[in-house]
C-alpha cells in the first residue's frame, strides 16, 4: 500500500475512533454532539473532494474495510451527505463493502438513503437510479408514512418518479 494511502487511511481511522470515543463518553443530556460529528465529517469530505487527486485518494480510503464500516456505523450522517452531494462513485465504493448496513440507515425523519435522494433538492436521479439498481426497497416508508415515490412527487422530481414507478 502506498505511503500516501496508508497515511490517509490511518488519519480517517483515527478520526472515526475519536468520534466513537465521543459517542461512548457522551452524556445523555448532550444532544448536540452527533450533529457536530456529522458536521466534522462533512467538512473533512468537502476538503478531500476539492481536487481530482484527493478525490481518488478518498475513494481508495473509503474502500478500506475498517474505514467503510466506521463511516456507516459511527457517522451515518456522512453517508447521507454523500447522497445529498450526488457522490455516486464514493457511494458505490461504500456499497461494495457495507451494503447490508447501508440498507438499514435512517435519517432523523426515518428516510432511507433512497428516500433522502428521492425527496432531496437538486439532480439526484443518478443516485436514485444507482440505489434502485442495487435493489433498494421501494416500499419502505419514513415516519410520516411516505415512500420514496411520494417524497419525489412532493418536491416535483418527475425524472425520479419515472425511475421509481414500475412500468405497466
Coordinates of C-alpha atoms in Angstrom, one line a residue:
X1 CA 0.0 0.0 0.0
X2 CA 1.5 3.4 -1.0
X3 CA 2.6 5.7 1.9
X4 CA 0.0 8.4 1.0
X5 CA -2.8 5.9 1.1
X6 CA -1.5 4.4 4.3
X7 CA -1.3 7.8 5.9
X8 CA -4.8 8.9 4.7
X9 CA -6.3 5.5 5.9
X10 CA -4.7 6.0 9.4
X11 CA -6.0 9.6 9.6
X12 CA -9.5 8.5 8.8
X13 CA -9.4 5.6 11.3
X14 CA -8.1 8.0 13.9
X15 CA -10.9 10.4 13.3
X16 CA -13.5 7.6 13.4
X17 CA -12.0 6.3 16.6
X18 CA -12.2 9.8 18.2
X19 CA -15.8 10.2 17.1
X20 CA -16.7 6.7 18.5
X21 CA -15.0 7.6 21.8
X22 CA -17.0 10.8 22.0
X23 CA -20.2 8.9 21.3
X24 CA -19.5 6.4 24.1
X25 CA -18.5 9.1 26.6
X26 CA -21.4 11.4 25.7
X27 CA -23.7 12.4 28.5
X28 CA -27.3 11.7 27.5
X29 CA -28.2 15.3 28.2
X30 CA -25.9 16.5 25.4
X31 CA -27.9 16.0 22.2
X32 CA -25.7 18.3 20.1
X33 CA -22.7 16.0 19.6
X34 CA -24.0 13.7 16.9
X35 CA -24.8 16.7 14.7
X36 CA -21.3 18.2 15.2
X37 CA -19.7 14.8 14.4
X38 CA -21.6 14.8 11.1
X39 CA -20.6 18.4 10.5
X40 CA -17.0 17.4 11.1
X41 CA -17.2 14.6 8.6
X42 CA -18.9 16.8 6.1
X43 CA -16.1 19.4 6.4
X44 CA -13.5 16.6 6.0
X45 CA -15.2 15.2 3.0
X46 CA -15.6 18.6 1.4
X47 CA -11.9 19.2 1.9
X48 CA -11.0 15.9 0.4
X49 CA -13.4 16.3 -2.6
X50 CA -11.7 19.5 -3.7
X51 CA -9.4 18.1 -6.3
X52 CA -9.2 15.0 -8.6
X53 CA -6.1 13.5 -6.8
X54 CA -7.6 13.9 -3.3
X55 CA -11.0 12.6 -4.6
X56 CA -9.2 9.5 -5.9
X57 CA -7.4 9.1 -2.6
X58 CA -10.7 9.4 -0.8
X59 CA -12.2 6.6 -3.0
X60 CA -9.3 4.3 -2.0
X61 CA -9.6 5.2 1.7
X62 CA -13.3 4.6 1.6
X63 CA -12.5 1.2 0.1
X64 CA -10.6 0.1 3.2
X65 CA -12.9 -2.2 5.2
X66 CA -12.3 -0.5 8.5
X67 CA -13.0 3.0 7.2
X68 CA -16.1 1.9 5.3
X69 CA -17.5 0.2 8.3
X70 CA -16.6 3.1 10.6
X71 CA -18.3 5.7 8.3
X72 CA -21.5 3.7 8.0
X73 CA -21.8 2.6 11.7
X74 CA -20.3 5.5 13.6
X75 CA -21.2 8.6 11.4
X76 CA -24.2 7.6 9.2
X77 CA -24.9 11.3 8.5
X78 CA -21.7 11.3 6.4
X79 CA -23.3 8.7 4.1
X80 CA -26.5 10.9 3.8
X81 CA -24.2 13.8 2.9
X82 CA -22.8 11.8 0.1
X83 CA -26.3 11.2 -1.2
X84 CA -27.1 14.9 -1.0
X85 CA -23.9 15.8 -2.9
X86 CA -24.7 13.2 -5.5
X87 CA -21.4 11.4 -4.9
X88 CA -22.2 8.2 -6.8
X89 CA -18.6 7.0 -7.1
X90 CA -18.0 7.3 -3.3
X91 CA -21.4 5.8 -2.5
X92 CA -20.5 2.9 -4.9
X93 CA -17.3 2.3 -3.1
X94 CA -19.1 2.1 0.3
X95 CA -21.8 -0.1 -1.2
X96 CA -19.3 -2.7 -2.2
X97 CA -18.3 -3.1 1.4
X98 CA -21.2 -2.1 3.5
X99 CA -24.5 -2.6 1.5
X100 CA -26.2 -4.6 4.3
X101 CA -25.6 -1.9 6.8
X102 CA -26.4 1.0 4.4
X103 CA -29.8 -0.5 3.6
X104 CA -30.8 -0.1 7.3
X105 CA -29.6 3.5 7.6
X106 CA -32.2 6.1 8.5
X107 CA -32.0 9.9 8.8
X108 CA -33.8 11.9 11.5
X109 CA -37.1 11.6 9.7
X110 CA -36.9 7.9 9.1
X111 CA -35.8 8.2 5.5
X112 CA -33.6 5.6 3.9
X113 CA -30.8 6.7 1.5
X114 CA -33.3 6.2 -1.3
X115 CA -36.0 8.3 0.4
X116 CA -33.5 11.1 1.1
X117 CA -32.3 11.1 -2.5
X118 CA -35.8 11.0 -3.9
X119 CA -37.0 13.9 -1.8
X120 CA -33.9 15.9 -1.9
X121 CA -33.2 19.1 -3.8
X122 CA -31.0 19.1 -6.9
X123 CA -30.4 16.5 -9.5
X124 CA -30.3 13.2 -7.6
X125 CA -31.6 11.0 -10.4
X126 CA -28.2 9.2 -10.7
X127 CA -28.1 8.3 -7.1
X128 CA -31.7 7.1 -7.2
X129 CA -31.0 5.0 -10.3
X130 CA -27.9 3.5 -8.6
X131 CA -29.8 2.6 -5.4
X132 CA -32.8 1.2 -7.3
X133 CA -30.3 -0.9 -9.3
X134 CA -28.8 -2.1 -6.1
X135 CA -32.2 -3.4 -5.0
X136 CA -33.3 -0.8 -2.5
X137 CA -36.7 -1.3 -1.1
X138 CA -39.2 1.0 -3.0
X139 CA -42.0 0.3 -0.5
X140 CA -40.1 1.4 2.7
X141 CA -41.9 4.3 4.5
X142 CA -40.5 7.0 6.7
X143 CA -42.0 8.2 10.0
X144 CA -44.5 10.4 8.0
X145 CA -45.7 7.3 6.1
X146 CA -44.1 8.4 2.8
X147 CA -42.3 6.2 0.4
X148 CA -39.5 7.5 -1.8
X149 CA -42.0 7.9 -4.7
X150 CA -44.3 10.2 -2.6
X151 CA -41.3 12.2 -1.5
X152 CA -40.2 12.7 -5.1
X153 CA -43.8 13.7 -6.1
X154 CA -44.0 16.2 -3.2
X155 CA -40.9 18.1 -4.5
X156 CA -41.8 17.7 -8.1
X157 CA -39.0 15.4 -9.2
X158 CA -40.5 14.0 -12.5
X159 CA -37.3 12.2 -13.6
X160 CA -37.1 10.4 -10.2
X161 CA -40.8 9.5 -10.4
X162 CA -40.2 7.8 -13.7
X163 CA -37.4 5.8 -12.2
X164 CA -39.4 4.8 -9.1
X165 CA -42.6 4.0 -11.0
X166 CA -42.7 0.4 -12.3
X167 CA -43.6 0.0 -16.0
X168 CA -47.1 -1.2 -16.5

